[in-house]
Tab-separated table of C-alpha atoms and ligand atoms in Angstrom:
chain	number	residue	atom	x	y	z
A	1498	UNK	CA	57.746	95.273	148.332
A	1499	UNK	CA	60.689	92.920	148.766
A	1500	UNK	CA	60.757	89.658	147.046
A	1501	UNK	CA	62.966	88.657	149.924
A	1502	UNK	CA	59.937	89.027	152.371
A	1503	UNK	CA	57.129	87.081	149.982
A	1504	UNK	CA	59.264	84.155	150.133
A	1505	UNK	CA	59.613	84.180	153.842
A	1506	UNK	CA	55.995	84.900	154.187
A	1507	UNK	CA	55.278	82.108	151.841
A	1508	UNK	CA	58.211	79.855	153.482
A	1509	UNK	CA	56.347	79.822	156.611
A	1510	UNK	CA	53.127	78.953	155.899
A	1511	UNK	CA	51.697	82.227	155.265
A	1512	UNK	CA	48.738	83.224	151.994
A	1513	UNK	CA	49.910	86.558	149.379
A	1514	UNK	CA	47.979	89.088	148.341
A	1515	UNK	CA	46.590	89.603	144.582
A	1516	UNK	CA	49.301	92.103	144.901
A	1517	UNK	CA	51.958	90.266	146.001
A	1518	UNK	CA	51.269	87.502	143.201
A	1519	UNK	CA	51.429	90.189	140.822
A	1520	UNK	CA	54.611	91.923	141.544
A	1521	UNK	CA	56.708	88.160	141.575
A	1522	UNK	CA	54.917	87.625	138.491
A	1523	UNK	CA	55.566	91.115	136.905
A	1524	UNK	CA	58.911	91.213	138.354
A	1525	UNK	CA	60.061	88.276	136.928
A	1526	UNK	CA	58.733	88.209	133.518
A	1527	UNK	CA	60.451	91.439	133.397
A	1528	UNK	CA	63.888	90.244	134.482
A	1529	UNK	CA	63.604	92.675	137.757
A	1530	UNK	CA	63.883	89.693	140.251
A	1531	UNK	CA	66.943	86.901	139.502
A	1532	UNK	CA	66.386	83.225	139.101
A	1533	UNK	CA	67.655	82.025	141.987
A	1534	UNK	CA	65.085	84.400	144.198
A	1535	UNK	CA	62.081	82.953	141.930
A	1536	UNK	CA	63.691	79.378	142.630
A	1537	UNK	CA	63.604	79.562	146.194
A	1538	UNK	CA	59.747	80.787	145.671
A	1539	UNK	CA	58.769	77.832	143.652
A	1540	UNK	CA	60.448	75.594	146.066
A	1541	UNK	CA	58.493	76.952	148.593
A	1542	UNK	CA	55.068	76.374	146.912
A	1543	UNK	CA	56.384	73.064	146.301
A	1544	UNK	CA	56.074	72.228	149.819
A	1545	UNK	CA	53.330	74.888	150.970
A	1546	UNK	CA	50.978	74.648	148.063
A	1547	UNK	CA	48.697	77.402	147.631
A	1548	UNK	CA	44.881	78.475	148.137
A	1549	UNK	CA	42.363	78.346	145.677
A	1550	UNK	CA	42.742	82.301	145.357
A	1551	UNK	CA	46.461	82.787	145.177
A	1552	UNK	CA	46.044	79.805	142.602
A	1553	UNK	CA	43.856	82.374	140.699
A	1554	UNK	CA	45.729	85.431	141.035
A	1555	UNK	CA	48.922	83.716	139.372
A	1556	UNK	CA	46.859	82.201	136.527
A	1557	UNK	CA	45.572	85.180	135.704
A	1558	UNK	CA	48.784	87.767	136.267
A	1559	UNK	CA	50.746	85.167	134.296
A	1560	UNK	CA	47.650	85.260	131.681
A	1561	UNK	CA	48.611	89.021	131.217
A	1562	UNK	CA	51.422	89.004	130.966
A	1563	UNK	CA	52.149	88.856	127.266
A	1564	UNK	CA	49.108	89.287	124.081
A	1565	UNK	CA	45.790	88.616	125.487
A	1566	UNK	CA	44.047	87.002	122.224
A	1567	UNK	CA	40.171	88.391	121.872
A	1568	UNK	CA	38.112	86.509	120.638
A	1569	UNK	CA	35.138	89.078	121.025
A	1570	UNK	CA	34.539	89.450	117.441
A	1571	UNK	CA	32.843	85.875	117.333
A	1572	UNK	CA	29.480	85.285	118.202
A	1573	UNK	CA	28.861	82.177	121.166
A	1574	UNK	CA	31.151	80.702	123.995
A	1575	UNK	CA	34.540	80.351	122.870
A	1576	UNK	CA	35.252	76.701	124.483
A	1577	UNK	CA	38.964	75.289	124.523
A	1578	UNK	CA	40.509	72.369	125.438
A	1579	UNK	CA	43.294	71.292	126.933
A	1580	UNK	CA	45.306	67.331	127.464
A	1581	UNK	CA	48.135	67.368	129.733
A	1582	UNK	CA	49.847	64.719	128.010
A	1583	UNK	CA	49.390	61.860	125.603
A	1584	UNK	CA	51.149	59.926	122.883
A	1585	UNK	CA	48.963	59.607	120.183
A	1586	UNK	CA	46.411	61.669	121.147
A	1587	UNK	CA	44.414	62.933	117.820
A	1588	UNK	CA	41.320	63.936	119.775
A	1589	UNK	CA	41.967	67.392	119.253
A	1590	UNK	CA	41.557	66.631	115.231
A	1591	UNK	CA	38.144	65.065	115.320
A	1592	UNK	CA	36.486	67.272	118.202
A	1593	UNK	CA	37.059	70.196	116.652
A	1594	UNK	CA	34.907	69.754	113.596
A	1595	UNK	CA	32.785	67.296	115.343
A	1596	UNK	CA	31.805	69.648	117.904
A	1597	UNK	CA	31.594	72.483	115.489
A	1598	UNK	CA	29.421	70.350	113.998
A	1599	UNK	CA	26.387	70.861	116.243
A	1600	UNK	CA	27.286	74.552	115.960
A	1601	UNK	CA	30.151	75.300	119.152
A	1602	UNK	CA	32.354	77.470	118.035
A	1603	UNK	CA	35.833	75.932	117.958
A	1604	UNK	CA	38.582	78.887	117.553
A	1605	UNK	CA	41.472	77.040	118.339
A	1606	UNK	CA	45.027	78.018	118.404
A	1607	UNK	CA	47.253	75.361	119.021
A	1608	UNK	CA	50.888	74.506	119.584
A	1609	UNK	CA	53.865	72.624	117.640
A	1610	UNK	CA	55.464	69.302	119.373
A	1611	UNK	CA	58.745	69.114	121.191
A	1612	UNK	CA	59.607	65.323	121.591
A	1613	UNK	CA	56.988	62.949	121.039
A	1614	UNK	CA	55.304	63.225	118.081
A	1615	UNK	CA	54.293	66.114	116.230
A	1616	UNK	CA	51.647	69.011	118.133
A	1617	UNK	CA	48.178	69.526	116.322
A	1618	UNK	CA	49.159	72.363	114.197
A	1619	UNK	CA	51.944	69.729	112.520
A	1620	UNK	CA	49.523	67.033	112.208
A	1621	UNK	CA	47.738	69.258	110.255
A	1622	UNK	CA	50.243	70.451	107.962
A	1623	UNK	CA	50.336	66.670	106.639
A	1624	UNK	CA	47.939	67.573	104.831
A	1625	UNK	CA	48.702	69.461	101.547
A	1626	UNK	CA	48.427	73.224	101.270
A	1627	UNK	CA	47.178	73.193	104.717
A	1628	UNK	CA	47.438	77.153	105.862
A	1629	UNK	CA	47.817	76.603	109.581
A	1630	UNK	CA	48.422	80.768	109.720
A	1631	UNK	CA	46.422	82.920	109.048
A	1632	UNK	CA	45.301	86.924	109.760
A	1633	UNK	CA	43.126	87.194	112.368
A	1634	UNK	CA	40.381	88.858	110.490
A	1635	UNK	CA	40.443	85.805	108.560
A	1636	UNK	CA	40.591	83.177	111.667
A	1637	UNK	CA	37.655	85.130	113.170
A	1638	UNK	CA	35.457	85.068	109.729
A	1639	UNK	CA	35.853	81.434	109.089
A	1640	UNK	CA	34.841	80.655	113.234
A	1641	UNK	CA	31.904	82.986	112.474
A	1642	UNK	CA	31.056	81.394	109.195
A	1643	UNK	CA	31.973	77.988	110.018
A	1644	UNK	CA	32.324	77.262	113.458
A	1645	UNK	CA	35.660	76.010	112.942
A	1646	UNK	CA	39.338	77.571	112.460
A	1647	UNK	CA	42.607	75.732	114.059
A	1648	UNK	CA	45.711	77.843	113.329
A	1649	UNK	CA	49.571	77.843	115.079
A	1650	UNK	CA	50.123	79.824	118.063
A	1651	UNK	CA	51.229	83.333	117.078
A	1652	UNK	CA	52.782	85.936	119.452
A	1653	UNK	CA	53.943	86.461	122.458
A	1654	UNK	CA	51.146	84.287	124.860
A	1655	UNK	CA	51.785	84.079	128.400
A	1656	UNK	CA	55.852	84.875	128.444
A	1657	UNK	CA	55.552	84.948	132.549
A	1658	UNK	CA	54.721	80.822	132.307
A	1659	UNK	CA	57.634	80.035	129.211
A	1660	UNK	CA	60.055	81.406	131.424
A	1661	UNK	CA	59.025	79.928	134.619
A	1662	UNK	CA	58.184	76.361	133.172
A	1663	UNK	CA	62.045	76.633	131.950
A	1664	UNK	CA	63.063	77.800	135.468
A	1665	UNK	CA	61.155	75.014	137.094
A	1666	UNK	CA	62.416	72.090	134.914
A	1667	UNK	CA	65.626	72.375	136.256
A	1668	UNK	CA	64.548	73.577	139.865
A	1669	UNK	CA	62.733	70.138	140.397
A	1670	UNK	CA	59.556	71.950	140.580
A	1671	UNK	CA	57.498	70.402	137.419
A	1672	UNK	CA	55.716	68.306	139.524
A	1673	UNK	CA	53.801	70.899	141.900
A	1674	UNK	CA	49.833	71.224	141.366
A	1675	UNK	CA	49.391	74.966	142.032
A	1676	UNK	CA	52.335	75.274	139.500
A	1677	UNK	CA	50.773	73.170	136.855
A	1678	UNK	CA	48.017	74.680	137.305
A	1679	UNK	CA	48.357	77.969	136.801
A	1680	UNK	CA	50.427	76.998	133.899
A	1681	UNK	CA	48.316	75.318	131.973
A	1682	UNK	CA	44.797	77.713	132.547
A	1683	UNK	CA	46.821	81.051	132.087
A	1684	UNK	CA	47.675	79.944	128.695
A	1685	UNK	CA	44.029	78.979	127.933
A	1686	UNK	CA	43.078	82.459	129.314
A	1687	UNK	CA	45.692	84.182	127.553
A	1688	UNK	CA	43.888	82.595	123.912
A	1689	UNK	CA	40.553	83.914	124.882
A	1690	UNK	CA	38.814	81.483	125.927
A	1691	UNK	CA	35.505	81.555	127.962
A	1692	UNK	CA	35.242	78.071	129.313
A	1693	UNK	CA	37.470	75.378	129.208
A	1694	UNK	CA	37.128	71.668	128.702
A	1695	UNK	CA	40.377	69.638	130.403
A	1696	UNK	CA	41.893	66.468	129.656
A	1697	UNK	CA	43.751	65.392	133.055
A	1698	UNK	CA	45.830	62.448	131.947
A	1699	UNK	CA	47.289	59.665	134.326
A	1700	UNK	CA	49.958	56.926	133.813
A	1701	UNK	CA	53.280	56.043	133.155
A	1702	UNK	CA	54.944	58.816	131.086
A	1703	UNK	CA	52.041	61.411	132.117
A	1704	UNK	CA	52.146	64.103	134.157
A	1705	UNK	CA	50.160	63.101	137.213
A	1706	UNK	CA	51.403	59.117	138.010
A	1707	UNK	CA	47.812	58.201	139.932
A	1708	UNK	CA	44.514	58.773	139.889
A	1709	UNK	CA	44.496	60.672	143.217
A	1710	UNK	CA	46.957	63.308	142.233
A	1711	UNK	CA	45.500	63.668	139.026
A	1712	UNK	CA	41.940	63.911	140.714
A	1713	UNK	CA	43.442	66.783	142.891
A	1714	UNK	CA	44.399	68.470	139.651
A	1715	UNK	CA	41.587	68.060	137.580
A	1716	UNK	CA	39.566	69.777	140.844
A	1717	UNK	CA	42.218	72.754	141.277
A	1718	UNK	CA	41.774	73.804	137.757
A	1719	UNK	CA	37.896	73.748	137.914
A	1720	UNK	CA	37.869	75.105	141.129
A	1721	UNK	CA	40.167	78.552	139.644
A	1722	UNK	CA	38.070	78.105	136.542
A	1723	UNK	CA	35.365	79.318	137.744
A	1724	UNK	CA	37.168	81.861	140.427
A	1725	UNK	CA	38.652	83.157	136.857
A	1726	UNK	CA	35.003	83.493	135.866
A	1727	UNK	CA	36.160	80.504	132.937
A	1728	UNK	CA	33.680	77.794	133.264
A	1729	UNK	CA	35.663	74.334	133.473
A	1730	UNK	CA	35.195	71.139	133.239
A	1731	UNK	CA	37.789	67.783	133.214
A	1732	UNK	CA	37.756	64.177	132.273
A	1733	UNK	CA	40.759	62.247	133.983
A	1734	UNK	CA	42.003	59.426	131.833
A	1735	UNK	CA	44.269	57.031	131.375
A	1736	UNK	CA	47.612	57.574	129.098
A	1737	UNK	CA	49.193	54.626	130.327
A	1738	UNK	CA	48.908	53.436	126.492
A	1739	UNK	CA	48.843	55.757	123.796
A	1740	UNK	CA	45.668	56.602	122.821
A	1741	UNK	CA	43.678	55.319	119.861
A	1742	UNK	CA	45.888	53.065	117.459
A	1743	UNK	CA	48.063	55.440	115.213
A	1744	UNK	CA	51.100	57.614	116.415
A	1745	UNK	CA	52.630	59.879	113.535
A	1746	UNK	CA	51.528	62.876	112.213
A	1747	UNK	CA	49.965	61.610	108.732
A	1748	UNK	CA	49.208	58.160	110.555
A	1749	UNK	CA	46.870	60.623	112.679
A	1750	UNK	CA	45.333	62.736	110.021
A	1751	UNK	CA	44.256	59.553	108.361
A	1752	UNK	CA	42.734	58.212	111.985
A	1753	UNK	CA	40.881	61.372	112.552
A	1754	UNK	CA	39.247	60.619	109.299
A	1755	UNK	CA	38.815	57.098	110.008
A	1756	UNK	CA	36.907	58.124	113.204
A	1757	UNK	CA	35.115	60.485	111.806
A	1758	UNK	CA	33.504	58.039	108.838
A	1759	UNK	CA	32.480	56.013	112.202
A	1760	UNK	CA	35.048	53.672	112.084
A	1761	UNK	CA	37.360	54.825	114.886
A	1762	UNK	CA	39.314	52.861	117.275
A	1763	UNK	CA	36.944	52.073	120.480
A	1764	UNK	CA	39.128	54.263	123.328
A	1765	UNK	CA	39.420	57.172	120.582
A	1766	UNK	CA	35.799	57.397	119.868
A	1767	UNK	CA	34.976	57.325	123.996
A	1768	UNK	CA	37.453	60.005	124.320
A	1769	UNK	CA	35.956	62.009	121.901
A	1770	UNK	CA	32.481	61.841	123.100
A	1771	UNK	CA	33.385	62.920	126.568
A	1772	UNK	CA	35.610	65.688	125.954
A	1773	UNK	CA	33.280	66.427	123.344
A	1774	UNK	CA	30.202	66.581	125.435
A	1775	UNK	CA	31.544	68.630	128.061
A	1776	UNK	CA	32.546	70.971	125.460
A	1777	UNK	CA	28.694	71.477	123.940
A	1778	UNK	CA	27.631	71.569	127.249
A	1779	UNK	CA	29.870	74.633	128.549
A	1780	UNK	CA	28.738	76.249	124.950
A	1781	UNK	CA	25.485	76.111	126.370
A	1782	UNK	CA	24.388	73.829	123.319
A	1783	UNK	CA	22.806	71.019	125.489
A	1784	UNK	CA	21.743	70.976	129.157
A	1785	UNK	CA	23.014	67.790	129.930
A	1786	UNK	CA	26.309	65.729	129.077
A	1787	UNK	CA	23.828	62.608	127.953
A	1788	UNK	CA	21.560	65.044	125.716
A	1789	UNK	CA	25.398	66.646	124.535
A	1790	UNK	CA	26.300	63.144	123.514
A	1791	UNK	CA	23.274	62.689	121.640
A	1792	UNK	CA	23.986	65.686	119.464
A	1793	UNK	CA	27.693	64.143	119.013
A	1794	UNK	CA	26.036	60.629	117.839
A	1795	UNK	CA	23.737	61.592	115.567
A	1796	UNK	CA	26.319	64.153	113.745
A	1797	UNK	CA	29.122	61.712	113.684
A	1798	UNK	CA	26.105	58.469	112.601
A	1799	UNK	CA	25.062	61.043	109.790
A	1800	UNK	CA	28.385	61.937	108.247
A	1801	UNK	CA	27.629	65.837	109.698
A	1802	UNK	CA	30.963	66.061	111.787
A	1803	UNK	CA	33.132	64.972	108.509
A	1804	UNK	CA	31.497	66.936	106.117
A	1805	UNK	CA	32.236	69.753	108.691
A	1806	UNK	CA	35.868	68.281	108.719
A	1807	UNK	CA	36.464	68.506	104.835
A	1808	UNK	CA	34.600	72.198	105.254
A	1809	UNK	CA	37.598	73.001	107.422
A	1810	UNK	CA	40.249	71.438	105.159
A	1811	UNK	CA	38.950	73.811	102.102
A	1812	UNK	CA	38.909	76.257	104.420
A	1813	UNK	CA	41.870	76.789	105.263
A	1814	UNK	CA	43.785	75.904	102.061
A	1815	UNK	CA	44.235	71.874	101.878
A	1816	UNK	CA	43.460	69.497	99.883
A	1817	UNK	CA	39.909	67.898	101.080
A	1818	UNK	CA	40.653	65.222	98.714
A	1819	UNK	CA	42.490	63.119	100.923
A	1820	UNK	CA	38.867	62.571	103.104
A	1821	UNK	CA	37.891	60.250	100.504
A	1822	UNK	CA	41.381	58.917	99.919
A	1823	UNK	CA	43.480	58.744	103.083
A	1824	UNK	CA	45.420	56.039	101.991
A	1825	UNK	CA	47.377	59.110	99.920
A	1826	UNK	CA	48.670	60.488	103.302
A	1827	UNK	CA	50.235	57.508	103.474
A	1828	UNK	CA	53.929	57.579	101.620
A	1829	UNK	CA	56.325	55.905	103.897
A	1830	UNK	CA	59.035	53.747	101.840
A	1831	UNK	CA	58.605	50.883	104.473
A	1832	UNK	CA	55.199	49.066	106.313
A	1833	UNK	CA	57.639	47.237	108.552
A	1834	UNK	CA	55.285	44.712	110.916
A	1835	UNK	CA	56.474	43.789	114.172
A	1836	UNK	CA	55.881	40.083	115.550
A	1837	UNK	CA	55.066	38.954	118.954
A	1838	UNK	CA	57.890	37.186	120.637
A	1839	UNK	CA	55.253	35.179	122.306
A	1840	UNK	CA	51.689	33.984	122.465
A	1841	UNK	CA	49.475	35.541	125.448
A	1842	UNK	CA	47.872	38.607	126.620
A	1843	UNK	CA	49.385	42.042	125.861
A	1844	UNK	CA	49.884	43.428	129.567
A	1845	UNK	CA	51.415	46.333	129.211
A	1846	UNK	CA	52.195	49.353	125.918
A	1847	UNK	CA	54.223	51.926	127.747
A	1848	UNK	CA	53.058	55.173	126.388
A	1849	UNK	CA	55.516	57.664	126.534
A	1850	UNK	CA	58.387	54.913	125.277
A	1851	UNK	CA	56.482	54.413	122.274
A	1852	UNK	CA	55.931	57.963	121.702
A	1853	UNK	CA	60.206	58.139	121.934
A	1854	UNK	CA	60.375	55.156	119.067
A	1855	UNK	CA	57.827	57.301	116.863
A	1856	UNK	CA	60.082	60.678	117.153
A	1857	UNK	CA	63.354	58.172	116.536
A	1858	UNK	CA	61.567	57.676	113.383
A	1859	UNK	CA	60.900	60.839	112.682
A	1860	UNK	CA	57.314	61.779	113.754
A	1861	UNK	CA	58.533	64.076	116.253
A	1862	UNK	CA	61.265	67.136	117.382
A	1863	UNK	CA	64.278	66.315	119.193
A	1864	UNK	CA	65.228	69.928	119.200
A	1865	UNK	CA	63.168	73.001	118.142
A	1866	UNK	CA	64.855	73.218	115.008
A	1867	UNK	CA	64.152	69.539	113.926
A	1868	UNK	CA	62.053	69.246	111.058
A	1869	UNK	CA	59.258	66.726	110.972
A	1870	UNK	CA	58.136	63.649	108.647
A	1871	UNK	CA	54.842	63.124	108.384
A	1872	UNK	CA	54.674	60.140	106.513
A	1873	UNK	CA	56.511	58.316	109.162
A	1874	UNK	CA	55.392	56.857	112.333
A	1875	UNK	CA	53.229	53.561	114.378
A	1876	UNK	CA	50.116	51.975	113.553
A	1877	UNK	CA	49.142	49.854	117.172
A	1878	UNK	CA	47.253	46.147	116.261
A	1879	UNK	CA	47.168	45.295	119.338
A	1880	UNK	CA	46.122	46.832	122.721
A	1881	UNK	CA	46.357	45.809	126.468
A	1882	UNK	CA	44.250	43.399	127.377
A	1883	UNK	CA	44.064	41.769	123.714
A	1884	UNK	CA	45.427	38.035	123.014
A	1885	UNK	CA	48.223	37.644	120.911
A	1886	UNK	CA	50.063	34.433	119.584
A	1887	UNK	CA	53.896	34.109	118.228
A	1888	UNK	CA	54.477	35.780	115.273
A	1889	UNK	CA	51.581	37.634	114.736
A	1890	UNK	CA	51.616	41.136	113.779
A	1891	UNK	CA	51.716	43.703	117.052
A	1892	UNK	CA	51.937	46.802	115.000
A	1893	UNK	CA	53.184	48.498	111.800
A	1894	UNK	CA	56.039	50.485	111.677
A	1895	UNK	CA	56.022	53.314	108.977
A	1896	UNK	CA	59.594	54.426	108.195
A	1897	UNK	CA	61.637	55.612	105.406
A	1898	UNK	CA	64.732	54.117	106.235
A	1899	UNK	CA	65.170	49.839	107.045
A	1900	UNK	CA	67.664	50.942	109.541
A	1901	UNK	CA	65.377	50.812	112.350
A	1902	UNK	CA	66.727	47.986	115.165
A	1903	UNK	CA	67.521	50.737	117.871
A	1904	UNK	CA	63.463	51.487	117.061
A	1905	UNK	CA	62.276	47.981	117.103
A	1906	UNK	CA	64.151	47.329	120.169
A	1907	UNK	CA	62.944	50.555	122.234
A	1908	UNK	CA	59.328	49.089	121.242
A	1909	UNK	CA	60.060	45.471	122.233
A	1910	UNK	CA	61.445	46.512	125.892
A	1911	UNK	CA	58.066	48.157	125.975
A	1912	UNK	CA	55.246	46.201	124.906
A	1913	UNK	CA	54.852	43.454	127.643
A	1914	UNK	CA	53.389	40.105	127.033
A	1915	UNK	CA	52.142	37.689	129.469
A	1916	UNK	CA	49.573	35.065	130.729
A	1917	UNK	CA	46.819	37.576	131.737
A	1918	UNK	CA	46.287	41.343	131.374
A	1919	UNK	CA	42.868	43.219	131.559
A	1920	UNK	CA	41.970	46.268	129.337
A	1921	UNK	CA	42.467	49.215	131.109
A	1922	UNK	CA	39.751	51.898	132.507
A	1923	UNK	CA	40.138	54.666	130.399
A	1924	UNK	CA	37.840	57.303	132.002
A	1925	UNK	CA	38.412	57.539	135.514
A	1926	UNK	CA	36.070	59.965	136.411
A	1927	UNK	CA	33.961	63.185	135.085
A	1928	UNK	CA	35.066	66.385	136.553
A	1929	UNK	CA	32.007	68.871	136.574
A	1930	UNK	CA	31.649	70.236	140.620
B	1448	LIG	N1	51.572	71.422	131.006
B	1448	LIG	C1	51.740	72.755	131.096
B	1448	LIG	O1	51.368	73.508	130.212
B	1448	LIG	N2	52.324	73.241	132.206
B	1448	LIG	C2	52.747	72.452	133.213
B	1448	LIG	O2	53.249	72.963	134.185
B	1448	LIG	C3	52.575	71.073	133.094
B	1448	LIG	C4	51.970	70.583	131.977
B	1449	LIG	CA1	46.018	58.017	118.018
């Protein structure tokens, strides 16, 4: 086979083989065929797309092409999930013990941050003695026992997609829905899962700018979901504000908590319960999303899903203390709060912006080598669609220096005030086919 050929074949409108996936993929991740032959190949899917099956074959040759994780050694449907993009977003923190809760088994491996603030496995280490990892004898015992083990991606997981995600970012190719598909579900593969549970994101900052592409998406990955023989399901929502009301890695710890004692922010908790249902569902622990969400009430109403939480916390090391006092977490030098310039409606809260001004202070990774404080970060009063008059508070900022006008700034030339502004719709549709 010559690569030259597959992109011609592909240039002009034509489908590849399972074998002819397989030998770009292999070829590449083995440095056999050059970057600038792969380029020209991801331009062309750029502007040819791809079927449903060649959409497969490449998720699952770039699935195997590093460690495949198995997860055969604990009992159940292994369900992961997966958000392609928020500021903010600490749903990741509460499902896992709430769904683990009604008894899904939640063996999660999850990344670090670049930019932004910090990834799920940082958030976590904001919590003292924290062992984020771990042997995998041991990860598997605690799912078994518990339900419930979240450690830091180990290994070598899907090399074919790190090197073509850093081929495409400077190809102009990000932005291709076969691409990001196969991208995202051959990582989720590669970890061992069995069914997948997909948080499609749309808005300013995210991935997919409208509802349509993001709908298109959503659909794809379902559709080679279940080609993969990976049950899927997706919720498309909106990131056009950050999620939920605190951005930092503490800041979250002490939400997730928060939520979990019932007392969550309203878009959080909605969130939760629909990523969460569709989770217990594909474990086969409820028939129906409704009857799923049910389960997720009643454990989160009876203090189940944060008992299960502090469970995890011991398990793993850290200090379970901090469920009853989360205040602890929280050791910035400075509660900075920032007034409204002017009285009306807040109209707009540009996500990714805000997630910048968090990682100026601290909360997140410029570089790889960056290292993270937790206690800084932003605590959101005020959401679109809320009033506001002059003066009043619009948020907290949680740093550990005063020097912090570039920040305040950057958050000002973001947060929008005017005469009118409606609260967003933050579920745009339920992805199940
Ligand atoms: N997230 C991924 O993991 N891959 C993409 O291509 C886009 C978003
Ligand atoms: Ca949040």
């Amino acid at each position: 086979m010559r690569m030259v050929d597959l992109i011609e074949k592909k240039r002009d409108g034509g489908s590849l083989s399972k074998e002819e996936i397989q030998f770009i993929i292999d070829g590449y991740t083995k440095g056999d065929i050059p970057d600038y032959q792969l380029s020209a190949f991801l331009m062309t899917v750029f502007y040819q797309d791809m079927t449903d099956e060649e959409i497969t074959n490449m998720t699952l040759a770039m699935a195997s092409s590093g460690e495949m994780i198995d997860l055969s050694g604990i009992q159940g449907i292994k369900v992961d999930k997966h958000s392609t993009g928020g500021v903010g977003d600490t749903t990741t923190l509460i499902l896992a013990p709430l769904v683990a809760s009604v008894g899904v088994s939640v063996a999660k491996m999850s990344g670090r941050g670049l930019g932004y603030t910090g990834g799920t496995i940082d958030k976590l280490e904001a919590i003292p003695g924290f062992q984020v990892e771990l042997p995998d004898e041991k990860f598997i015992q605690l799912v078994n026992e518990s339900h419930v083990a979240v450690i830091g991606q180990s290994g070598d997981l899907a090399p074919a997609d790190k090197k073509l995600y850093a081929l495409r970012d400077v190809t102009a190719t990000v932005n291709s829905i076969p691409l990001i598909a196969s991208s995202i579900m051959s990582k989720k593969i590669a970890a061992g899962a069995d069914a997948i549970v997909l948080d499609v994101t749309t808005g300013e900052g995210a991935f997919m700018k409208n509802i349509e592409e993001a709908r298109r998406l959503a659909e794809t990955m379902v559709r080679i979901g279940k080609l993969a023989n990976r049950q899927t399901m997706a919720v498309i929502s909106d990131m056009s504000q950050p999620l939920g009301e605190a951005i930092g890695n503490s800041l979250e710890i002490v939400e997730a908590i928060e939520t979990l004692q019932g007392n969550g922010p309203e878009d959080l908790v909605e969130m939760c319960y629909a990523l969460g249902s569709q989770m217990v569902v594909l474990a086969e622990k409820a028939a129906t999303l409704e009857e799923a969400r049910g389960l997720l009430e009643e454990a989160l109403a009876s203090g189940k899903a944060l008992e299960k939480f502090r469970e995890m916390i011991r398990n793993q090391g850290g200090d379970d203390t901090i469920v009853d006092e989360p205040a602890r977490l929280l050791s910035a030098k400075y509660q900075i709060e920032l007034p409204a310039k002017s009285t009306g409606v807040v109209q707009k809260i540009v996500a990714n912006e805000i997630g910048i001004a968090a990682m100026l202070l601290g909360a997140g990774r410029a570089t790889k080598e960056d290292a993270i404080n937790y206690a800084v970060g932003i605590k959101l009063h005020k959401k679109v669609g809320m009033p506001v008059k002059e003066g009043e508070s619009l948020l907290t900022i949680y740093a550990d220096s005063e020097n912090i006008d570039e920040v305040k700034e950057l958050i000002y030339k973001n947060i929008e005030i005017g005469d009118s502004g409606e609260e967003p719709v933050l579920i745009h549709d339920i992805i199940t086919l």
